[in-house]
mmCIF file of C-alpha atoms in Angstrom:
data_model
loop_
_atom_site.group_PDB
_atom_site.id
_atom_site.type_symbol
_atom_site.label_atom_id
_atom_site.label_comp_id
_atom_site.label_asym_id
_atom_site.label_seq_id
_atom_site.Cartn_x
_atom_site.Cartn_y
_atom_site.Cartn_z
ATOM 1 C CA MET A 106 32.909 -6.657 -7.797
ATOM 2 C CA ARG A 107 30.751 -8.532 -5.310
ATOM 3 C CA ARG A 108 28.692 -5.398 -4.895
ATOM 4 C CA LYS A 109 27.950 -5.180 -8.587
ATOM 5 C CA LYS A 110 27.031 -8.857 -8.784
ATOM 6 C CA GLN A 111 24.546 -8.570 -5.924
ATOM 7 C CA ASN A 112 22.855 -5.607 -7.551
ATOM 8 C CA VAL A 113 22.566 -7.426 -10.859
ATOM 9 C CA VAL A 114 21.097 -10.490 -9.130
ATOM 10 C CA PHE A 115 18.602 -8.255 -7.334
ATOM 11 C CA ILE A 116 17.429 -6.692 -10.598
ATOM 12 C CA ILE A 117 17.100 -10.137 -12.226
ATOM 13 C CA ILE A 118 14.994 -11.437 -9.322
ATOM 14 C CA LEU A 119 12.893 -8.287 -9.552
ATOM 15 C CA MET A 120 12.297 -8.846 -13.260
ATOM 16 C CA VAL A 121 11.319 -12.491 -12.783
ATOM 17 C CA VAL A 122 8.837 -11.639 -10.017
ATOM 18 C CA SER A 123 7.511 -8.774 -12.156
ATOM 19 C CA LEU A 124 6.777 -11.215 -14.950
ATOM 20 C CA VAL A 125 4.877 -13.464 -12.550
ATOM 21 C CA MET A 126 2.886 -10.466 -11.294
ATOM 22 C CA LEU A 127 2.174 -9.390 -14.871
ATOM 23 C CA PHE A 128 0.860 -12.895 -15.532
ATOM 24 C CA PHE A 129 -1.522 -12.569 -12.570
ATOM 25 C CA LEU A 130 -2.653 -9.157 -13.821
ATOM 26 C CA ILE A 131 -3.488 -10.572 -17.244
ATOM 27 C CA MET A 132 -5.300 -13.534 -15.670
ATOM 28 C CA GLU A 133 -7.339 -11.083 -13.664
ATOM 29 C CA LYS A 134 -8.646 -9.419 -16.817
ATOM 30 C CA LYS A 135 -9.963 -12.748 -18.061
ATOM 31 C CA ARG A 136 -12.043 -13.629 -15.054
ATOM 32 C CA GLN A 137 -15.714 -14.460 -15.566
ATOM 33 C CA GLU A 138 -18.480 -11.976 -14.845
ATOM 34 C CA GLY A 139 -20.106 -12.341 -11.444
ATOM 35 C CA ASP A 140 -23.808 -12.092 -10.717
ATOM 36 C CA LYS A 141 -24.056 -10.756 -7.182
ATOM 37 C CA VAL A 142 -22.189 -8.589 -4.729
ATOM 38 C CA LEU A 143 -21.453 -9.495 -1.133
ATOM 39 C CA ILE A 144 -21.131 -6.647 1.331
ATOM 40 C CA TYR A 145 -18.949 -7.225 4.366
ATOM 41 C CA VAL A 146 -18.449 -4.941 7.336
ATOM 42 C CA ASN A 147 -15.686 -5.834 9.739
ATOM 43 C CA GLY A 148 -15.415 -9.290 8.177
ATOM 44 C CA THR A 149 -19.055 -10.276 8.638
ATOM 45 C CA LEU A 150 -21.431 -10.639 5.697
ATOM 46 C CA MET A 151 -24.118 -7.967 5.957
ATOM 47 C CA GLN A 152 -25.921 -8.105 2.640
ATOM 48 C CA GLU A 153 -26.149 -9.995 -0.626
ATOM 49 C CA VAL A 154 -27.381 -8.076 -3.661
ATOM 50 C CA SER A 155 -27.904 -9.243 -7.234
ATOM 51 C CA LEU A 156 -25.949 -7.377 -9.896
ATOM 52 C CA ASP A 157 -28.984 -7.421 -12.211
ATOM 53 C CA THR A 158 -30.815 -4.820 -10.157
ATOM 54 C CA GLU A 159 -30.518 -1.063 -10.293
ATOM 55 C CA ASP A 160 -30.034 0.084 -6.753
ATOM 56 C CA GLU A 161 -28.377 2.452 -4.314
ATOM 57 C CA ILE A 162 -27.391 0.801 -1.065
ATOM 58 C CA LEU A 163 -26.485 2.568 2.135
ATOM 59 C CA ILE A 164 -23.795 0.587 3.938
ATOM 60 C CA HIS A 165 -23.428 1.159 7.655
ATOM 61 C CA GLY A 166 -19.702 0.783 8.107
ATOM 62 C CA ASN A 167 -17.566 1.135 11.167
ATOM 63 C CA PRO A 168 -17.500 4.048 11.995
ATOM 64 C CA GLY A 169 -18.860 5.802 8.851
ATOM 65 C CA ASP A 170 -21.375 5.062 6.110
ATOM 66 C CA ASN A 171 -20.813 4.499 2.382
ATOM 67 C CA VAL A 172 -23.186 4.429 -0.582
ATOM 68 C CA LEU A 173 -22.827 1.649 -3.145
ATOM 69 C CA VAL A 174 -24.494 1.936 -6.546
ATOM 70 C CA ILE A 175 -25.432 -1.048 -8.688
ATOM 71 C CA GLN A 176 -26.041 -0.249 -12.332
ATOM 72 C CA ASN A 177 -25.821 -2.155 -15.633
ATOM 73 C CA GLY A 178 -24.396 -5.251 -13.950
ATOM 74 C CA LYS A 179 -21.612 -3.279 -12.285
ATOM 75 C CA ALA A 180 -21.122 -1.962 -8.783
ATOM 76 C CA TYR A 181 -19.257 1.137 -7.648
ATOM 77 C CA MET A 182 -18.888 3.216 -4.519
ATOM 78 C CA LYS A 183 -20.634 6.556 -4.888
ATOM 79 C CA GLU A 184 -20.150 8.156 -1.501
ATOM 80 C CA ALA A 185 -17.843 7.550 1.423
ATOM 81 C CA SER A 186 -17.600 9.253 4.787
ATOM 82 C CA CYS A 187 -13.808 9.053 4.909
ATOM 83 C CA ASP A 188 -11.572 11.730 3.484
ATOM 84 C CA ASN A 189 -9.289 9.782 1.166
ATOM 85 C CA HIS A 190 -12.037 8.274 -1.043
ATOM 86 C CA VAL A 191 -9.821 5.447 -2.243
ATOM 87 C CA CYS A 192 -12.882 3.216 -2.578
ATOM 88 C CA ILE A 193 -14.547 5.673 -4.961
ATOM 89 C CA GLN A 194 -11.410 5.851 -7.083
ATOM 90 C CA GLN A 195 -11.381 2.059 -7.345
ATOM 91 C CA GLY A 196 -14.195 2.386 -9.874
ATOM 92 C CA GLU A 197 -16.588 -0.256 -11.129
ATOM 93 C CA ILE A 198 -16.378 -3.962 -10.363
ATOM 94 C CA SER A 199 -18.246 -6.778 -12.068
ATOM 95 C CA LYS A 200 -15.936 -9.791 -12.332
ATOM 96 C CA ASN A 201 -15.895 -12.755 -9.972
ATOM 97 C CA GLY A 202 -13.615 -12.080 -7.008
ATOM 98 C CA GLU A 203 -13.155 -8.365 -7.653
ATOM 99 C CA THR A 204 -13.352 -6.192 -4.564
ATOM 100 C CA ILE A 205 -13.825 -2.615 -3.495
ATOM 101 C CA ILE A 206 -12.194 -1.943 -0.173
ATOM 102 C CA CYS A 207 -12.877 0.910 2.198
ATOM 103 C CA LEU A 208 -10.306 0.581 4.943
ATOM 104 C CA PRO A 209 -11.378 3.533 7.140
ATOM 105 C CA ASN A 210 -14.928 2.153 7.471
ATOM 106 C CA GLN A 211 -13.879 -1.507 7.264
ATOM 107 C CA ILE A 212 -16.189 -2.180 4.349
ATOM 108 C CA LEU A 213 -15.480 -4.775 1.724
ATOM 109 C CA VAL A 214 -17.631 -5.285 -1.356
ATOM 110 C CA GLU A 215 -16.952 -8.436 -3.304
ATOM 111 C CA VAL A 216 -18.363 -9.771 -6.555
ATOM 112 C CA SER A 217 -19.264 -13.429 -6.553
ATOM 113 C CA ALA A 218 -20.504 -15.850 -9.187
ATOM 114 C CA GLU A 219 -23.369 -18.005 -8.005
ATOM 115 C CA ASN A 220 -22.517 -21.335 -9.599
ATOM 116 C CA GLN A 221 -18.769 -21.247 -9.484
ATOM 117 C CA LYS A 222 -17.157 -20.648 -6.146
ATOM 118 C CA MET A 223 -13.846 -18.871 -6.053
ATOM 119 C CA ASP A 224 -11.342 -21.255 -7.557
ATOM 120 C CA ALA A 225 -8.033 -19.556 -7.108
ATOM 121 C CA VAL A 226 -6.739 -17.276 -4.446
ATOM 122 C CA VAL A 227 -3.503 -15.468 -5.080
ATOM 123 C CA ARG A 228 -1.448 -15.956 -2.002
ATOM 124 C CA MET B 74 23.405 13.708 22.625
ATOM 125 C CA THR B 75 21.437 16.956 22.669
ATOM 126 C CA LYS B 76 22.620 17.625 19.164
ATOM 127 C CA LYS B 77 21.357 14.236 18.029
ATOM 128 C CA ILE B 78 17.974 14.697 19.688
ATOM 129 C CA SER B 79 17.435 18.064 18.061
ATOM 130 C CA LEU B 80 18.545 16.691 14.695
ATOM 131 C CA LEU B 81 16.080 13.797 14.996
ATOM 132 C CA ALA B 82 13.318 16.183 16.087
ATOM 133 C CA MET B 83 13.977 18.299 13.024
ATOM 134 C CA LEU B 84 13.911 15.259 10.765
ATOM 135 C CA LEU B 85 10.672 14.096 12.404
ATOM 136 C CA SER B 86 8.978 17.421 11.761
ATOM 137 C CA LEU B 87 10.283 17.399 8.210
ATOM 138 C CA SER B 88 8.767 13.983 7.619
ATOM 139 C CA LEU B 89 5.494 15.204 9.165
ATOM 140 C CA VAL B 90 5.450 18.077 6.677
ATOM 141 C CA PHE B 91 5.944 15.595 3.842
ATOM 142 C CA SER B 92 3.135 13.386 5.147
ATOM 143 C CA TYR B 93 0.825 16.361 5.542
ATOM 144 C CA PHE B 94 1.618 17.528 2.039
ATOM 145 C CA GLU B 95 0.818 14.099 0.629
ATOM 146 C CA ALA B 96 -2.371 13.710 2.632
ATOM 147 C CA LYS B 97 -3.606 17.033 1.272
ATOM 148 C CA PHE B 98 -2.400 16.683 -2.315
ATOM 149 C CA PRO B 99 -2.351 13.028 -3.365
ATOM 150 C CA MET B 100 -0.139 13.035 -6.428
ATOM 151 C CA ILE B 101 -0.503 9.673 -8.081
ATOM 152 C CA THR B 102 -4.183 9.067 -8.660
ATOM 153 C CA TRP B 103 -4.274 6.607 -11.514
ATOM 154 C CA VAL B 104 -3.793 3.722 -9.109
ATOM 155 C CA PRO B 105 -6.266 3.961 -6.210
ATOM 156 C CA GLY B 106 -4.582 4.146 -2.853
ATOM 157 C CA ALA B 107 -1.034 4.421 -4.178
ATOM 158 C CA LYS B 108 1.225 7.095 -2.777
ATOM 159 C CA LEU B 109 4.810 8.092 -3.327
ATOM 160 C CA GLY B 110 5.606 8.182 0.377
ATOM 161 C CA LEU B 111 7.807 11.279 0.347
ATOM 162 C CA ALA B 112 8.325 11.018 4.098
ATOM 163 C CA ASN B 113 10.299 7.846 3.489
ATOM 164 C CA ILE B 114 13.098 9.930 1.978
ATOM 165 C CA VAL B 115 13.708 11.257 5.474
ATOM 166 C CA VAL B 116 13.615 7.774 6.988
ATOM 167 C CA MET B 117 15.998 6.455 4.309
ATOM 168 C CA VAL B 118 18.492 9.235 4.839
ATOM 169 C CA ALA B 119 18.317 8.646 8.592
ATOM 170 C CA LEU B 120 18.887 4.920 8.065
ATOM 171 C CA TYR B 121 22.018 5.521 6.023
ATOM 172 C CA GLU B 122 23.460 8.631 7.663
ATOM 173 C CA ILE B 123 22.480 8.371 11.325
ATOM 174 C CA GLY B 124 21.679 4.802 12.296
ATOM 175 C CA THR B 125 19.248 1.909 12.333
ATOM 176 C CA LYS B 126 17.774 2.586 15.775
ATOM 177 C CA GLU B 127 17.225 6.244 15.009
ATOM 178 C CA ALA B 128 15.545 5.472 11.691
ATOM 179 C CA TRP B 129 13.147 3.061 13.424
ATOM 180 C CA CYS B 130 12.237 5.637 16.092
ATOM 181 C CA LEU B 131 11.695 8.251 13.423
ATOM 182 C CA SER B 132 9.508 5.973 11.334
ATOM 183 C CA VAL B 133 7.296 4.721 14.178
ATOM 184 C CA LEU B 134 6.841 8.206 15.642
ATOM 185 C CA ARG B 135 6.036 9.637 12.246
ATOM 186 C CA VAL B 136 3.393 7.007 11.550
ATOM 187 C CA ILE B 137 1.730 7.453 14.932
ATOM 188 C CA LEU B 138 1.776 11.248 14.755
ATOM 189 C CA THR B 139 0.527 11.498 11.159
ATOM 190 C CA GLY B 140 -2.102 8.890 11.929
ATOM 191 C CA PHE B 141 -3.585 10.836 14.787
ATOM 192 C CA LEU B 142 -3.136 14.224 13.122
ATOM 193 C CA PHE B 143 -4.554 13.476 9.687
ATOM 194 C CA SER B 144 -6.507 10.205 9.928
ATOM 195 C CA ASN B 145 -7.692 7.558 12.385
ATOM 196 C CA PHE B 146 -6.677 4.520 14.405
ATOM 197 C CA PHE B 147 -7.047 2.021 11.602
ATOM 198 C CA ALA B 148 -4.949 4.120 9.294
ATOM 199 C CA VAL B 149 -2.219 3.967 11.964
ATOM 200 C CA LEU B 150 -2.477 0.189 12.043
ATOM 201 C CA PHE B 151 -2.103 -0.075 8.273
ATOM 202 C CA SER B 152 0.731 2.403 8.087
ATOM 203 C CA LEU B 153 2.550 0.713 10.962
ATOM 204 C CA ALA B 154 2.401 -2.655 9.213
ATOM 205 C CA GLY B 155 3.775 -1.084 6.059
ATOM 206 C CA ALA B 156 6.448 0.833 7.917
ATOM 207 C CA PHE B 157 7.613 -2.170 9.970
ATOM 208 C CA LEU B 158 7.874 -4.515 7.020
ATOM 209 C CA SER B 159 9.470 -1.907 4.790
ATOM 210 C CA LEU B 160 12.038 -0.744 7.318
ATOM 211 C CA GLY B 161 12.633 -4.339 8.406
ATOM 212 C CA ALA B 162 13.452 -5.395 4.857
ATOM 213 C CA MET B 163 15.645 -2.362 4.313
ATOM 214 C CA THR B 164 17.533 -2.837 7.587
ATOM 215 C CA VAL B 165 18.278 -6.485 6.788
ATOM 216 C CA LEU B 166 19.316 -5.758 3.197
ATOM 217 C CA LYS B 167 21.497 -2.847 4.209
ATOM 218 C CA ARG B 168 23.272 -4.867 6.883
ATOM 219 C CA TYR B 169 23.751 -8.198 5.134
ATOM 220 C CA THR B 170 24.041 -7.328 1.448
ATOM 221 C CA GLU B 171 25.895 -4.760 -0.578
ATOM 222 C CA LEU B 172 22.899 -3.626 -2.595
ATOM 223 C CA SER B 173 22.787 -0.017 -3.703
ATOM 224 C CA MET B 174 20.590 2.410 -1.811
ATOM 225 C CA ARG B 175 18.157 2.548 -4.708
ATOM 226 C CA ASN B 176 17.692 -1.233 -4.752
ATOM 227 C CA VAL B 177 17.261 -1.341 -0.981
ATOM 228 C CA SER B 178 14.595 1.307 -1.368
ATOM 229 C CA ILE B 179 12.812 -0.704 -4.071
ATOM 230 C CA ALA B 180 12.692 -3.725 -1.746
ATOM 231 C CA GLY B 181 11.366 -1.421 0.961
ATOM 232 C CA GLY B 182 8.620 -0.152 -1.320
ATOM 233 C CA ILE B 183 7.449 -3.651 -2.198
ATOM 234 C CA ALA B 184 7.628 -4.763 1.453
ATOM 235 C CA HIS B 185 5.567 -1.735 2.483
ATOM 236 C CA ASN B 186 2.720 -2.648 0.158
ATOM 237 C CA LEU B 187 2.964 -6.309 1.131
ATOM 238 C CA GLY B 188 2.541 -5.305 4.787
ATOM 239 C CA GLN B 189 -0.511 -3.196 4.031
ATOM 240 C CA ILE B 190 -2.247 -5.932 2.102
ATOM 241 C CA MET B 191 -1.436 -8.441 4.867
ATOM 242 C CA VAL B 192 -3.175 -6.243 7.431
ATOM 243 C CA ALA B 193 -6.069 -5.649 5.037
ATOM 244 C CA SER B 194 -6.599 -9.391 4.628
ATOM 245 C CA ILE B 195 -6.495 -9.890 8.406
ATOM 246 C CA VAL B 196 -8.727 -6.949 9.381
ATOM 247 C CA LEU B 197 -11.284 -7.541 6.625
ATOM 248 C CA GLU B 198 -11.000 -11.342 7.037
ATOM 249 C CA ASN B 199 -10.967 -11.781 3.289
ATOM 250 C CA GLN B 200 -8.273 -13.368 1.151
ATOM 251 C CA ASN B 201 -9.578 -11.846 -2.081
ATOM 252 C CA VAL B 202 -7.779 -8.588 -1.320
ATOM 253 C CA TRP B 203 -4.639 -10.386 -2.540
ATOM 254 C CA TYR B 204 -5.939 -9.922 -6.085
ATOM 255 C CA TYR B 205 -4.835 -6.342 -5.679
ATOM 256 C CA PHE B 206 -1.251 -7.260 -4.846
ATOM 257 C CA PRO B 207 0.178 -7.412 -8.408
ATOM 258 C CA VAL B 208 -0.796 -3.786 -8.949
ATOM 259 C CA LEU B 209 0.656 -2.777 -5.599
ATOM 260 C CA PHE B 210 3.834 -4.688 -6.438
ATOM 261 C CA PHE B 211 4.480 -2.424 -9.410
ATOM 262 C CA THR B 212 3.543 0.789 -7.602
ATOM 263 C CA GLY B 213 5.896 -0.334 -4.820
ATOM 264 C CA ILE B 214 8.748 -0.651 -7.302
ATOM 265 C CA LEU B 215 7.951 2.737 -8.815
ATOM 266 C CA ALA B 216 7.701 4.565 -5.503
ATOM 267 C CA GLY B 217 10.757 2.740 -4.139
ATOM 268 C CA THR B 218 12.833 3.707 -7.174
ATOM 269 C CA ILE B 219 11.937 7.380 -6.949
ATOM 270 C CA ILE B 220 12.470 7.536 -3.180
ATOM 271 C CA GLY B 221 15.734 5.602 -3.510
ATOM 272 C CA ILE B 222 17.174 7.908 -6.161
ATOM 273 C CA LEU B 223 16.147 11.039 -4.246
ATOM 274 C CA GLY B 224 17.441 9.581 -0.966
ATOM 275 C CA SER B 225 20.819 8.566 -2.340
ATOM 276 C CA SER B 226 21.410 11.945 -3.959
ATOM 277 C CA ILE B 227 20.548 13.670 -0.676
ATOM 278 C CA CYS B 228 22.972 11.348 1.158
ATOM 279 C CA LYS B 229 25.740 12.313 -1.272
ATOM 280 C CA GLN B 230 25.153 15.992 -0.531
ATOM 281 C CA VAL B 231 25.003 15.373 3.220
ATOM 282 C CA ARG B 232 28.336 13.524 3.150
ATOM 283 C CA LYS B 233 30.020 16.537 1.559
ATOM 284 C CA PHE B 234 29.248 18.591 4.655
ATOM 285 C CA SER B 235 29.878 16.100 7.421
#
């Protein structure tokens, strides 16, 4: 009996947390468009590029290099030296706070909005 | 003792085969970076049928070996964080609650992804990676459920023989 109760409680907690996570997911969709991308390698800011340009940027990561493309106000990873290519699969980013992460090369690309600094961080 | 060592060695190689298979043929691609973690079936079965210590050894060795065989040092770091948190959560839940194996596995799946994002935020020194957590929360539940169901049915079969 106690066993069943614990399992039911677990599922209820899971559902409540799921709802909270769903809320965060929906909030994420509504975020404002950013106007520049920040490129970090190993936690240090390497480059700041406006999203209004059309450009291909070679990022010297650690240890490999990646190629970031900026097009139509969006940024995406075109090439990566690693073999899992998770960063390429992450697709296009354009909203404030959105990131593309390349863990093998320790590269992080983040969209930022000039006038409005990041207001909420999901912790 | 010898019997146990050879059993664990067999399980370790089995989990390596699973990891290799997943590294070569990533199955779930609609969420970037998400994996089923087939090797965790082996770890789960070890946790329930052999023992806590043995499951921890198996998990740590598997992560280190797969890391150096199929990827690099940083991948090992990320996988270790996931493995520690996941197995830690599962060990605690198994010992102190009466949750079913599937639910323990779900908690393990979520804890695994939590661990990975924690390391990502530390290594990349950026808190914005937490925006990705809600997605990983759901993939953790999904992977945990599948692994839990598979693991518990394997355990049932194993118990018939032992």
